[in-house]
Structure formats: C-alpha cells, structure tokens
C-alpha cells in the first residue's frame, strides 16, 4: 500500500484551503497531520477520502486514482453523524449497506469489529446512550467495516474528555498493528503517543514532515539537566572544567549543564559521571516541550 498526495490544491471560491500539498504514506505507517484550526486538515482529509474533489492535483492509492480505490480506504469524519435512536448494531448495518457490503457478510463482520473497538456487549445499546469515547469508537468501527488498507481519521480524539481520549488512543494503537493510519489533530501531544511521523500543515501548506525524535533533537537547547545526591557535590567543580561544557547552573543538587553539542557531548558527560562514581538521580536532555515546538512552528513560520 502506498498513498500519494500529489500537489493537491483545494479552493472554495477565493479561499485557498489547501495549497499545492504533497506527501506520501507508506504501508504500515501511522502519520499525524498536525495543524492549528483552519489550517486545512479537514479539507485535505476529505480530498484524500474522495468526499470532495481537489481543484488541482491528485490522490493515488497503489498508484491508482483514489476514486477507483474507495474500498481500500476508511474515513472517520471530524463530526460523525449518527442517528441517536439506532443501536450500535443497527448503525453499522445501515452504514455497511450504504457502502455496499452484503447482509450475510455484515452478520459476521459486525460482532468482529465491535469487539475490535471494545464495544462487544453494547451492540443493542442506542447511540443516544453512548459516551463521547464510545461514539468515536463506533465511528472507527464504521470506518473499518469494509476492512480497508488505509484509515483516515479527522481529529479522532480532539473533542474527547481524558477518559474518552484514553479509550480511543488505545483502540488506535490496536488498529495500527494491521492498518495504515493517517490522522489529523490540532494538538501535537495527542499524536505523540501513536504517530511515528508528523506532517505539519499551516494555512493550507506543508511546513514540516519529520519524526518525533528528529523534532525533539532539532529543538534541543544543548542543555542537560542532572540531579545528583549531596555526596557527589565534588563532581560539580570537575564538570565546570570539562572542555565541552560551556556553562553550569547549580541549584542545590540540581545542575543545568550547557554543552557545545548535545549529540556528541551527552554521552561524554554521562561517561564522565559514571567514571567519577557520581550518585545520579536524573540525567535528562532539556528539550523544548512539544507544545513549545508546535507554537514555534505554527506561529513563527
Ligand atoms: P481545519 O480542519 O484544519 O481546521 P479546514 O480544512 O476545515 O481546516 O478549513 C480550512 C480553511 O478553509 C478555513 O479557512 C475554512 O474556513 C475554509 N473552508 C473549509 N471548508 C469550506 C467551505 N466548504 N467553503 C468555504 N470555505 C471553507
Ligand atoms: Mg477540521
């Protein structure tokens, strides 16, 4: 499986919601499409799911136009629309029939999919009585019903409370094992736990395509936080004299050590501490938090 988004532009009259956007998703990946509100995430996802046509550009799956490959793609909208009076089973039967799945097939795959999203036992509960997390899991079930190779989810956890968020993140972790995933969110830390790769969109344009570790290293401040016990105080004077150490801030037993190059110096510093038998409590790279990185990216660029 390979999804290719080639130079997609989507205009609504004068408004360009997505501008010359290209990216690829390879089989087995879980990619986060991250951007602030109004960035163009939902528009791009609708183009990918073949809900709306792009003004320019194309989306290919296995090298074929997405409109010919709808069976291979599952879509969870940002605001899934359920009939409150239907039960979970009725909802999936209805939606499955809409997407052309045979009745007999639905009989066997609905229990299977309900169990996959942790809703076994709720098949006869009305959607009206579902929590936010349960509704979202039913939405995921609906998107997976025809066993697509790729599932695209538009802000699957953004509107949920912490419990619902946890439920849905756990389900996505399971689905990830056998389905390629592209999901959007406006909260970078939501994607942190499940996505290996991040594509950042701002004002309809792609501004980043990177991994979490690359993002964190790039934004590291060349500082290392080291906590020691009082019996290792002598080491502090020694650290100050190391040739790769630029500055040391000392607050009791907590040190903030600025080095010349975090990549090459971090292990040298750790080796030095071990060599001096330092009683370490914490040894940690002082990175920007994800929120700080995200704000820098979407505000400054
Ligand atoms: P996001 O999902 O990242 O919040 P959207 O894709 O919903 O962003 O919207 C991107 C931009 O396109 C916004 O400025 C939005 O107002 C505009 N937009 C989205 N859909 C339409 C539409 N149907 N008609 C006109 N403008 C739209
Ligand atoms: Mg949106």
Short mmCIF file of N, CA, C and O in Angstrom, two decimals, residues 98-232:
data_model
loop_
_atom_site.label_atom_id
_atom_site.label_comp_id
_atom_site.label_asym_id
_atom_site.label_seq_id
_atom_site.Cartn_x
_atom_site.Cartn_y
_atom_site.Cartn_z
N UNK A 98 -24.95 0.91 3.13
CA UNK A 98 -24.70 2.10 2.31
C UNK A 98 -23.41 1.95 1.51
O UNK A 98 -23.30 2.38 0.37
N UNK A 99 -22.40 1.34 2.15
CA UNK A 99 -21.14 1.22 1.43
C UNK A 99 -21.04 -0.10 0.65
O UNK A 99 -19.98 -0.50 0.19
N UNK A 100 -22.21 -0.76 0.48
CA UNK A 100 -22.28 -1.89 -0.45
C UNK A 100 -21.83 -3.24 0.09
O UNK A 100 -21.53 -4.15 -0.68
N UNK A 101 -21.75 -3.37 1.42
CA UNK A 101 -21.38 -4.68 1.97
C UNK A 101 -22.63 -5.56 2.07
O UNK A 101 -23.70 -5.08 2.47
N UNK A 102 -22.50 -6.82 1.70
CA UNK A 102 -23.66 -7.74 1.70
C UNK A 102 -24.11 -8.06 3.11
O UNK A 102 -23.32 -8.09 4.04
N UNK A 103 -25.43 -8.31 3.24
CA UNK A 103 -26.04 -8.57 4.54
C UNK A 103 -25.37 -9.72 5.29
O UNK A 103 -25.08 -9.61 6.47
N UNK A 104 -25.15 -10.82 4.57
CA UNK A 104 -24.56 -12.01 5.22
C UNK A 104 -23.17 -11.68 5.76
O UNK A 104 -22.79 -12.09 6.86
N UNK A 105 -22.45 -10.90 4.97
CA UNK A 105 -21.10 -10.53 5.37
C UNK A 105 -21.14 -9.65 6.63
O UNK A 105 -20.35 -9.81 7.55
N UNK A 106 -22.13 -8.75 6.67
CA UNK A 106 -22.26 -7.86 7.82
C UNK A 106 -22.55 -8.65 9.10
O UNK A 106 -22.03 -8.31 10.16
N UNK A 107 -23.34 -9.69 8.96
CA UNK A 107 -23.68 -10.51 10.12
C UNK A 107 -22.42 -11.03 10.82
O UNK A 107 -22.35 -11.10 12.05
N UNK A 108 -21.44 -11.41 10.03
CA UNK A 108 -20.24 -11.95 10.66
C UNK A 108 -19.23 -10.85 11.01
O UNK A 108 -18.53 -10.95 12.01
N UNK A 109 -19.17 -9.79 10.20
CA UNK A 109 -18.10 -8.83 10.49
C UNK A 109 -18.47 -7.79 11.56
O UNK A 109 -17.60 -7.24 12.21
N UNK A 110 -19.77 -7.56 11.79
CA UNK A 110 -20.14 -6.57 12.81
C UNK A 110 -19.69 -6.98 14.23
O UNK A 110 -19.05 -6.19 14.93
N UNK A 111 -19.99 -8.22 14.66
CA UNK A 111 -19.51 -8.61 16.00
C UNK A 111 -17.98 -8.54 16.11
O UNK A 111 -17.44 -8.10 17.13
N UNK A 112 -17.33 -8.92 15.03
CA UNK A 112 -15.86 -8.90 14.99
C UNK A 112 -15.32 -7.47 15.19
O UNK A 112 -14.45 -7.21 16.01
N UNK A 113 -15.93 -6.54 14.46
CA UNK A 113 -15.45 -5.16 14.50
C UNK A 113 -15.82 -4.49 15.83
O UNK A 113 -15.05 -3.71 16.39
N UNK A 114 -17.01 -4.86 16.38
CA UNK A 114 -17.40 -4.29 17.67
C UNK A 114 -16.43 -4.73 18.76
O UNK A 114 -16.08 -3.96 19.66
N UNK A 115 -15.97 -5.96 18.64
CA UNK A 115 -15.02 -6.44 19.64
C UNK A 115 -13.68 -5.73 19.46
O UNK A 115 -13.01 -5.35 20.42
N UNK A 116 -13.32 -5.48 18.24
CA UNK A 116 -12.05 -4.79 17.95
C UNK A 116 -12.01 -3.39 18.56
O UNK A 116 -10.98 -2.94 19.04
N UNK A 117 -13.16 -2.68 18.56
CA UNK A 117 -13.18 -1.33 19.14
C UNK A 117 -13.70 -1.33 20.58
O UNK A 117 -14.03 -0.28 21.13
N UNK A 118 -13.75 -2.51 21.17
CA UNK A 118 -14.11 -2.61 22.59
C UNK A 118 -15.57 -2.31 22.88
O UNK A 118 -15.91 -1.81 23.95
N UNK A 119 -16.47 -2.59 21.92
CA UNK A 119 -17.89 -2.35 22.15
C UNK A 119 -18.71 -3.64 22.18
O UNK A 119 -19.94 -3.59 22.06
N UNK A 120 -18.05 -4.78 22.36
CA UNK A 120 -18.80 -6.03 22.49
C UNK A 120 -19.71 -5.90 23.71
O UNK A 120 -19.29 -5.36 24.74
N UNK A 121 -20.93 -6.36 23.59
CA UNK A 121 -21.86 -6.24 24.70
C UNK A 121 -22.71 -4.97 24.60
O UNK A 121 -23.69 -4.81 25.30
N UNK A 122 -22.32 -4.05 23.71
CA UNK A 122 -23.08 -2.80 23.55
C UNK A 122 -23.85 -2.79 22.23
O UNK A 122 -24.38 -1.75 21.85
N UNK A 123 -23.88 -3.94 21.54
CA UNK A 123 -24.50 -3.92 20.19
C UNK A 123 -25.95 -3.46 20.20
O UNK A 123 -26.40 -2.85 19.24
N UNK A 124 -26.67 -3.71 21.31
CA UNK A 124 -28.08 -3.31 21.32
C UNK A 124 -28.34 -2.04 22.12
O UNK A 124 -29.48 -1.69 22.40
N UNK A 125 -27.26 -1.33 22.48
CA UNK A 125 -27.42 -0.05 23.17
C UNK A 125 -27.63 1.04 22.12
O UNK A 125 -26.98 1.04 21.08
N UNK A 126 -28.54 1.96 22.42
CA UNK A 126 -28.80 3.04 21.48
C UNK A 126 -27.65 4.07 21.54
O UNK A 126 -27.11 4.34 22.61
N UNK A 127 -27.33 4.63 20.38
CA UNK A 127 -26.23 5.60 20.28
C UNK A 127 -26.45 6.77 21.25
O UNK A 127 -25.52 7.33 21.81
N UNK A 128 -27.75 7.10 21.46
CA UNK A 128 -28.11 8.18 22.39
C UNK A 128 -27.45 7.99 23.76
O UNK A 128 -27.10 8.95 24.44
N UNK A 129 -27.28 6.73 24.15
CA UNK A 129 -26.72 6.46 25.49
C UNK A 129 -25.21 6.26 25.50
O UNK A 129 -24.64 5.88 26.51
N UNK A 130 -24.57 6.51 24.38
CA UNK A 130 -23.12 6.34 24.29
C UNK A 130 -22.37 7.56 24.82
O UNK A 130 -22.82 8.70 24.62
N UNK A 131 -21.22 7.34 25.45
CA UNK A 131 -20.34 8.44 25.83
C UNK A 131 -19.61 8.93 24.57
O UNK A 131 -19.67 8.27 23.53
N UNK A 132 -18.93 10.06 24.69
CA UNK A 132 -18.18 10.60 23.55
C UNK A 132 -17.17 9.60 23.01
O UNK A 132 -17.05 9.39 21.79
N UNK A 133 -16.45 8.95 23.93
CA UNK A 133 -15.43 7.97 23.52
C UNK A 133 -16.06 6.78 22.81
O UNK A 133 -15.51 6.26 21.84
N UNK A 134 -17.24 6.34 23.31
CA UNK A 134 -17.92 5.20 22.68
C UNK A 134 -18.39 5.57 21.28
O UNK A 134 -18.26 4.78 20.34
N UNK A 135 -18.93 6.78 21.13
CA UNK A 135 -19.38 7.23 19.80
C UNK A 135 -18.22 7.25 18.82
O UNK A 135 -18.32 6.81 17.68
N UNK A 136 -17.09 7.76 19.31
CA UNK A 136 -15.93 7.85 18.44
C UNK A 136 -15.44 6.45 18.07
O UNK A 136 -15.04 6.20 16.94
N UNK A 137 -15.54 5.51 19.00
CA UNK A 137 -15.12 4.13 18.71
C UNK A 137 -16.08 3.48 17.72
O UNK A 137 -15.68 2.69 16.87
N UNK A 138 -17.36 3.86 17.82
CA UNK A 138 -18.33 3.35 16.84
C UNK A 138 -18.00 3.94 15.45
O UNK A 138 -18.10 3.24 14.43
N UNK A 139 -17.59 5.19 15.45
CA UNK A 139 -17.17 5.82 14.19
C UNK A 139 -15.99 5.09 13.57
O UNK A 139 -15.93 4.88 12.35
N UNK A 140 -15.05 4.69 14.41
CA UNK A 140 -13.89 3.94 13.93
C UNK A 140 -14.34 2.59 13.39
O UNK A 140 -13.90 2.14 12.33
N UNK A 141 -15.28 1.94 14.11
CA UNK A 141 -15.81 0.65 13.65
C UNK A 141 -16.41 0.80 12.26
O UNK A 141 -16.18 -0.01 11.37
N UNK A 142 -17.19 1.87 12.08
CA UNK A 142 -17.83 2.14 10.80
C UNK A 142 -16.78 2.29 9.69
O UNK A 142 -16.93 1.76 8.59
N UNK A 143 -15.67 2.99 10.03
CA UNK A 143 -14.62 3.21 9.02
C UNK A 143 -13.86 1.93 8.69
O UNK A 143 -13.25 1.82 7.63
N UNK A 144 -13.89 0.97 9.61
CA UNK A 144 -13.12 -0.27 9.42
C UNK A 144 -13.94 -1.43 8.85
O UNK A 144 -13.41 -2.47 8.50
N UNK A 145 -15.25 -1.19 8.77
CA UNK A 145 -16.19 -2.26 8.42
C UNK A 145 -15.82 -3.02 7.16
O UNK A 145 -15.92 -4.24 7.10
N UNK A 146 -15.38 -2.32 6.14
CA UNK A 146 -15.06 -2.99 4.87
C UNK A 146 -13.59 -3.38 4.79
O UNK A 146 -13.07 -3.62 3.71
N UNK A 147 -12.92 -3.44 5.96
CA UNK A 147 -11.53 -3.86 6.07
C UNK A 147 -10.59 -3.14 5.10
O UNK A 147 -9.91 -3.75 4.27
N UNK A 148 -10.54 -1.81 5.20
CA UNK A 148 -9.69 -1.04 4.29
C UNK A 148 -8.20 -1.19 4.65
O UNK A 148 -7.88 -1.53 5.79
N UNK A 149 -7.34 -0.94 3.68
CA UNK A 149 -5.90 -1.00 3.93
C UNK A 149 -5.43 0.27 4.65
O UNK A 149 -4.44 0.27 5.37
N UNK A 150 -6.18 1.35 4.43
CA UNK A 150 -5.82 2.65 4.99
C UNK A 150 -7.04 3.25 5.67
O UNK A 150 -8.14 3.22 5.14
N UNK A 151 -6.82 3.82 6.88
CA UNK A 151 -7.92 4.54 7.53
C UNK A 151 -7.47 5.98 7.78
O UNK A 151 -6.35 6.21 8.25
N UNK A 152 -8.32 6.93 7.40
CA UNK A 152 -8.02 8.35 7.68
C UNK A 152 -9.02 8.84 8.70
O UNK A 152 -10.23 8.64 8.57
N UNK A 153 -8.49 9.47 9.75
CA UNK A 153 -9.34 9.91 10.85
C UNK A 153 -9.13 11.40 11.08
O UNK A 153 -7.99 11.85 11.26
N UNK A 154 -10.22 12.13 11.07
CA UNK A 154 -10.13 13.59 11.24
C UNK A 154 -10.37 13.95 12.71
O UNK A 154 -11.49 13.86 13.19
N UNK A 155 -9.33 14.36 13.39
CA UNK A 155 -9.39 14.73 14.81
C UNK A 155 -10.13 13.69 15.67
O UNK A 155 -11.12 14.01 16.33
N UNK A 156 -9.64 12.45 15.66
CA UNK A 156 -10.38 11.41 16.39
C UNK A 156 -10.43 11.59 17.90
O UNK A 156 -11.31 11.02 18.54
N UNK A 157 -9.52 12.35 18.49
CA UNK A 157 -9.55 12.48 19.95
C UNK A 157 -9.73 13.91 20.46
O UNK A 157 -9.90 14.12 21.66
N UNK A 158 -9.70 14.88 19.55
CA UNK A 158 -9.67 16.29 19.99
C UNK A 158 -10.85 16.70 20.85
O UNK A 158 -10.70 17.52 21.75
N UNK A 159 -12.04 16.14 20.58
CA UNK A 159 -13.22 16.63 21.29
C UNK A 159 -13.54 15.81 22.54
O UNK A 159 -14.56 16.02 23.17
N UNK A 160 -12.66 14.88 22.90
CA UNK A 160 -12.99 13.96 23.99
C UNK A 160 -12.41 14.38 25.33
O UNK A 160 -11.39 15.05 25.40
N UNK A 161 -13.07 13.95 26.40
CA UNK A 161 -12.52 14.17 27.74
C UNK A 161 -11.38 13.16 27.96
O UNK A 161 -11.18 12.27 27.13
N UNK A 162 -10.59 13.33 29.03
CA UNK A 162 -9.41 12.47 29.18
C UNK A 162 -9.71 10.97 29.14
O UNK A 162 -8.93 10.20 28.58
N UNK A 163 -10.85 10.55 29.67
CA UNK A 163 -11.17 9.11 29.66
C UNK A 163 -11.48 8.64 28.25
O UNK A 163 -10.93 7.64 27.77
N UNK A 164 -12.30 9.41 27.53
CA UNK A 164 -12.63 9.06 26.15
C UNK A 164 -11.39 9.06 25.28
O UNK A 164 -11.19 8.19 24.42
N UNK A 165 -10.52 10.03 25.53
CA UNK A 165 -9.28 10.15 24.78
C UNK A 165 -8.42 8.90 24.95
O UNK A 165 -7.91 8.33 23.99
N UNK A 166 -8.31 8.47 26.19
CA UNK A 166 -7.53 7.27 26.50
C UNK A 166 -8.12 6.04 25.80
O UNK A 166 -7.42 5.27 25.18
N UNK A 167 -9.46 5.89 25.87
CA UNK A 167 -10.13 4.77 25.22
C UNK A 167 -9.80 4.73 23.73
O UNK A 167 -9.43 3.70 23.18
N UNK A 168 -9.94 5.89 23.10
CA UNK A 168 -9.76 5.94 21.64
C UNK A 168 -8.29 5.75 21.27
O UNK A 168 -7.97 5.02 20.32
N UNK A 169 -7.38 6.35 22.04
CA UNK A 169 -5.94 6.16 21.74
C UNK A 169 -5.57 4.69 21.83
O UNK A 169 -4.81 4.17 21.00
N UNK A 170 -6.11 3.99 22.84
CA UNK A 170 -5.80 2.56 22.97
C UNK A 170 -6.33 1.76 21.78
O UNK A 170 -5.65 0.85 21.30
N UNK A 171 -7.52 2.11 21.31
CA UNK A 171 -8.08 1.41 20.15
C UNK A 171 -7.21 1.68 18.91
O UNK A 171 -6.91 0.76 18.15
N UNK A 172 -6.80 2.93 18.75
CA UNK A 172 -5.98 3.26 17.57
C UNK A 172 -4.66 2.48 17.62
O UNK A 172 -4.19 1.98 16.60
N UNK A 173 -4.11 2.33 18.81
CA UNK A 173 -2.86 1.55 18.95
C UNK A 173 -3.06 0.11 18.47
O UNK A 173 -2.16 -0.49 17.90
N UNK A 174 -4.22 -0.44 18.75
CA UNK A 174 -4.53 -1.81 18.29
C UNK A 174 -4.67 -1.87 16.77
O UNK A 174 -4.08 -2.73 16.12
N UNK A 175 -5.44 -0.91 16.25
CA UNK A 175 -5.72 -0.90 14.80
C UNK A 175 -4.44 -0.74 13.99
O UNK A 175 -4.27 -1.31 12.92
N UNK A 176 -3.55 0.06 14.56
CA UNK A 176 -2.26 0.35 13.94
C UNK A 176 -1.48 -0.91 13.57
O UNK A 176 -0.71 -0.90 12.62
N UNK A 177 -1.71 -1.97 14.32
CA UNK A 177 -0.94 -3.20 14.09
C UNK A 177 -1.21 -3.78 12.70
O UNK A 177 -0.35 -4.44 12.14
N UNK A 178 -2.43 -3.60 12.19
CA UNK A 178 -2.68 -4.18 10.86
C UNK A 178 -3.26 -3.21 9.84
O UNK A 178 -3.63 -3.62 8.74
N UNK A 179 -3.35 -1.92 10.17
CA UNK A 179 -3.90 -0.96 9.21
C UNK A 179 -3.01 0.28 9.16
O UNK A 179 -2.52 0.72 10.19
N UNK A 180 -2.82 0.81 7.96
CA UNK A 180 -2.07 2.05 7.81
C UNK A 180 -2.99 3.20 8.23
O UNK A 180 -4.18 3.19 7.92
N UNK A 181 -2.43 4.16 8.97
CA UNK A 181 -3.28 5.22 9.54
C UNK A 181 -2.75 6.62 9.19
O UNK A 181 -1.56 6.89 9.27
N UNK A 182 -3.69 7.49 8.81
CA UNK A 182 -3.39 8.91 8.72
C UNK A 182 -4.43 9.61 9.58
O UNK A 182 -5.63 9.42 9.38
N UNK A 183 -3.98 10.36 10.59
CA UNK A 183 -4.96 11.05 11.43
C UNK A 183 -4.57 12.50 11.61
O UNK A 183 -3.40 12.85 11.55
N UNK A 184 -5.58 13.34 11.80
CA UNK A 184 -5.28 14.76 12.00
C UNK A 184 -5.55 15.14 13.44
O UNK A 184 -6.34 14.48 14.13
N UNK A 185 -4.90 16.18 13.88
CA UNK A 185 -5.19 16.75 15.20
C UNK A 185 -4.62 18.17 15.25
O UNK A 185 -3.71 18.51 14.49
N UNK A 186 -5.19 19.00 16.13
CA UNK A 186 -4.58 20.33 16.30
C UNK A 186 -3.74 20.34 17.58
O UNK A 186 -3.22 21.36 17.98
N UNK A 187 -3.62 19.16 18.21
CA UNK A 187 -2.83 19.08 19.45
C UNK A 187 -1.69 18.09 19.23
O UNK A 187 -1.90 16.89 19.12
N UNK A 188 -0.48 18.63 19.13
CA UNK A 188 0.68 17.81 18.80
C UNK A 188 0.84 16.64 19.77
O UNK A 188 1.12 15.51 19.36
N UNK A 189 0.61 16.89 21.06
CA UNK A 189 0.85 15.83 22.03
C UNK A 189 -0.16 14.67 21.90
O UNK A 189 0.12 13.56 22.34
N UNK A 190 -1.32 14.91 21.26
CA UNK A 190 -2.26 13.82 21.01
C UNK A 190 -1.65 12.79 20.07
O UNK A 190 -1.93 11.60 20.17
N UNK A 191 -0.85 13.27 19.14
CA UNK A 191 -0.29 12.38 18.13
C UNK A 191 1.01 11.75 18.62
O UNK A 191 1.44 10.72 18.12
N UNK A 192 1.60 12.36 19.62
CA UNK A 192 2.91 11.93 20.11
C UNK A 192 2.97 10.44 20.45
O UNK A 192 3.91 9.73 20.12
N UNK A 193 1.91 9.99 21.10
CA UNK A 193 1.89 8.63 21.61
C UNK A 193 1.71 7.57 20.51
O UNK A 193 2.15 6.44 20.67
N UNK A 194 1.04 7.95 19.42
CA UNK A 194 0.70 6.93 18.43
C UNK A 194 1.37 7.09 17.07
O UNK A 194 1.50 6.13 16.34
N UNK A 195 1.81 8.30 16.73
CA UNK A 195 2.35 8.51 15.38
C UNK A 195 3.87 8.51 15.40
O UNK A 195 4.48 9.07 16.30
N UNK A 196 4.46 7.89 14.38
CA UNK A 196 5.91 7.94 14.26
C UNK A 196 6.32 9.18 13.47
O UNK A 196 7.37 9.74 13.66
N UNK A 197 5.44 9.56 12.56
CA UNK A 197 5.79 10.67 11.68
C UNK A 197 4.76 11.79 11.80
O UNK A 197 3.59 11.52 12.03
N UNK A 198 5.21 13.01 11.63
CA UNK A 198 4.33 14.17 11.73
C UNK A 198 4.46 15.04 10.51
O UNK A 198 5.56 15.37 10.10
N UNK A 199 3.33 15.40 9.94
CA UNK A 199 3.33 16.34 8.84
C UNK A 199 2.59 17.56 9.36
O UNK A 199 1.46 17.44 9.82
N UNK A 200 3.25 18.70 9.33
CA UNK A 200 2.60 19.89 9.89
C UNK A 200 2.09 20.78 8.77
O UNK A 200 2.79 21.06 7.81
N UNK A 201 0.82 21.16 8.90
CA UNK A 201 0.16 21.98 7.89
C UNK A 201 -0.23 23.31 8.52
O UNK A 201 -0.69 23.37 9.66
N UNK A 202 0.04 24.38 7.77
CA UNK A 202 -0.35 25.70 8.25
C UNK A 202 -0.81 26.52 7.05
O UNK A 202 -0.13 26.51 6.02
N UNK A 203 -1.93 27.18 7.16
CA UNK A 203 -2.51 27.96 6.05
C UNK A 203 -2.52 27.15 4.76
O UNK A 203 -2.17 27.66 3.69
N UNK A 204 -2.88 25.89 4.85
CA UNK A 204 -3.02 25.04 3.66
C UNK A 204 -1.72 24.50 3.10
O UNK A 204 -1.72 23.73 2.15
N UNK A 205 -0.58 24.89 3.69
CA UNK A 205 0.70 24.44 3.15
C UNK A 205 1.43 23.53 4.11
O UNK A 205 1.34 23.67 5.33
N UNK A 206 2.22 22.63 3.54
CA UNK A 206 3.02 21.73 4.36
C UNK A 206 4.26 22.49 4.84
O UNK A 206 4.99 23.04 4.04
N UNK A 207 4.47 22.54 6.15
CA UNK A 207 5.65 23.25 6.63
C UNK A 207 6.67 22.31 7.30
O UNK A 207 7.78 22.70 7.57
N UNK A 208 6.28 21.08 7.57
CA UNK A 208 7.20 20.11 8.19
C UNK A 208 6.78 18.70 7.83
O UNK A 208 5.59 18.42 7.69
N UNK A 209 7.76 17.82 7.72
CA UNK A 209 7.49 16.39 7.58
C UNK A 209 8.64 15.73 8.31
O UNK A 209 9.77 15.70 7.82
N UNK A 210 8.39 15.23 9.51
CA UNK A 210 9.51 14.83 10.37
C UNK A 210 9.09 13.76 11.37
O UNK A 210 7.92 13.39 11.43
N UNK A 211 10.06 13.26 12.13
CA UNK A 211 9.74 12.29 13.17
C UNK A 211 9.82 12.98 14.53
O UNK A 211 10.43 14.04 14.64
N UNK A 212 9.25 12.35 15.53
CA UNK A 212 9.27 12.94 16.86
C UNK A 212 10.70 13.14 17.36
O UNK A 212 11.04 14.21 17.86
N UNK A 213 11.55 12.13 17.20
CA UNK A 213 12.89 12.26 17.77
C UNK A 213 13.68 13.35 17.03
O UNK A 213 14.43 14.10 17.64
N UNK A 214 13.46 13.44 15.72
CA UNK A 214 14.15 14.48 14.95
C UNK A 214 13.69 15.85 15.42
O UNK A 214 14.48 16.77 15.60
N UNK A 215 12.39 15.97 15.65
CA UNK A 215 11.81 17.24 16.07
C UNK A 215 12.37 17.66 17.44
O UNK A 215 12.74 18.81 17.65
N UNK A 216 12.46 16.68 18.34
CA UNK A 216 12.96 16.98 19.68
C UNK A 216 14.45 17.32 19.65
O UNK A 216 14.89 18.26 20.30
N UNK A 217 15.23 16.56 18.87
CA UNK A 217 16.68 16.83 18.82
C UNK A 217 16.94 18.20 18.22
O UNK A 217 17.75 18.96 18.70
N UNK A 218 16.20 18.48 17.14
CA UNK A 218 16.42 19.76 16.45
C UNK A 218 16.11 20.93 17.38
O UNK A 218 16.70 21.98 17.29
N UNK A 219 15.17 20.73 18.29
CA UNK A 219 14.80 21.82 19.17
C UNK A 219 15.45 21.72 20.55
O UNK A 219 15.04 22.38 21.48
N UNK A 220 16.44 20.84 20.64
CA UNK A 220 17.08 20.72 21.94
C UNK A 220 17.95 21.95 22.16
O UNK A 220 18.44 22.57 21.23
N UNK A 221 18.09 22.31 23.38
CA UNK A 221 18.76 23.56 23.68
C UNK A 221 20.21 23.36 24.11
O UNK A 221 20.80 24.24 24.74
N UNK A 222 20.79 22.20 23.77
CA UNK A 222 22.16 21.92 24.18
C UNK A 222 22.33 21.95 25.70
O UNK A 222 23.39 22.30 26.20
N UNK A 223 21.27 21.67 26.42
CA UNK A 223 21.37 21.66 27.88
C UNK A 223 20.96 20.30 28.42
O UNK A 223 20.08 19.65 27.88
N UNK A 224 21.62 19.92 29.50
CA UNK A 224 21.32 18.64 30.14
C UNK A 224 21.00 18.91 31.60
O UNK A 224 21.75 19.64 32.27
N UNK A 225 19.90 18.37 32.07
CA UNK A 225 19.56 18.50 33.49
C UNK A 225 20.08 17.28 34.24
O UNK A 225 19.77 16.15 33.88
N UNK A 226 20.90 17.54 35.25
CA UNK A 226 21.45 16.42 36.02
C UNK A 226 21.15 16.65 37.50
O UNK A 226 21.46 17.71 38.04
N UNK A 227 20.50 15.69 38.13
CA UNK A 227 20.29 15.76 39.58
C UNK A 227 21.20 14.72 40.23
O UNK A 227 21.27 13.58 39.76
N UNK A 228 21.90 15.13 41.29
CA UNK A 228 22.81 14.22 41.98
C UNK A 228 22.50 14.26 43.48
O UNK A 228 21.73 15.11 43.92
N UNK A 229 23.09 13.39 44.24
CA UNK A 229 22.90 13.49 45.70
C UNK A 229 24.05 14.30 46.30
O UNK A 229 25.07 14.53 45.62
N UNK A 230 23.88 14.73 47.53
CA UNK A 230 24.87 15.65 48.12
C UNK A 230 26.27 15.04 48.19
O UNK A 230 27.26 15.74 48.15
N UNK A 231 26.32 13.69 48.26
CA UNK A 231 27.66 13.13 48.39
C UNK A 231 28.49 13.24 47.11
O UNK A 231 29.67 12.96 47.10
N UNK A 232 27.87 13.70 46.00
CA UNK A 232 28.62 13.84 44.76
C UNK A 232 28.92 15.30 44.42
O UNK A 232 29.30 15.62 43.29
#
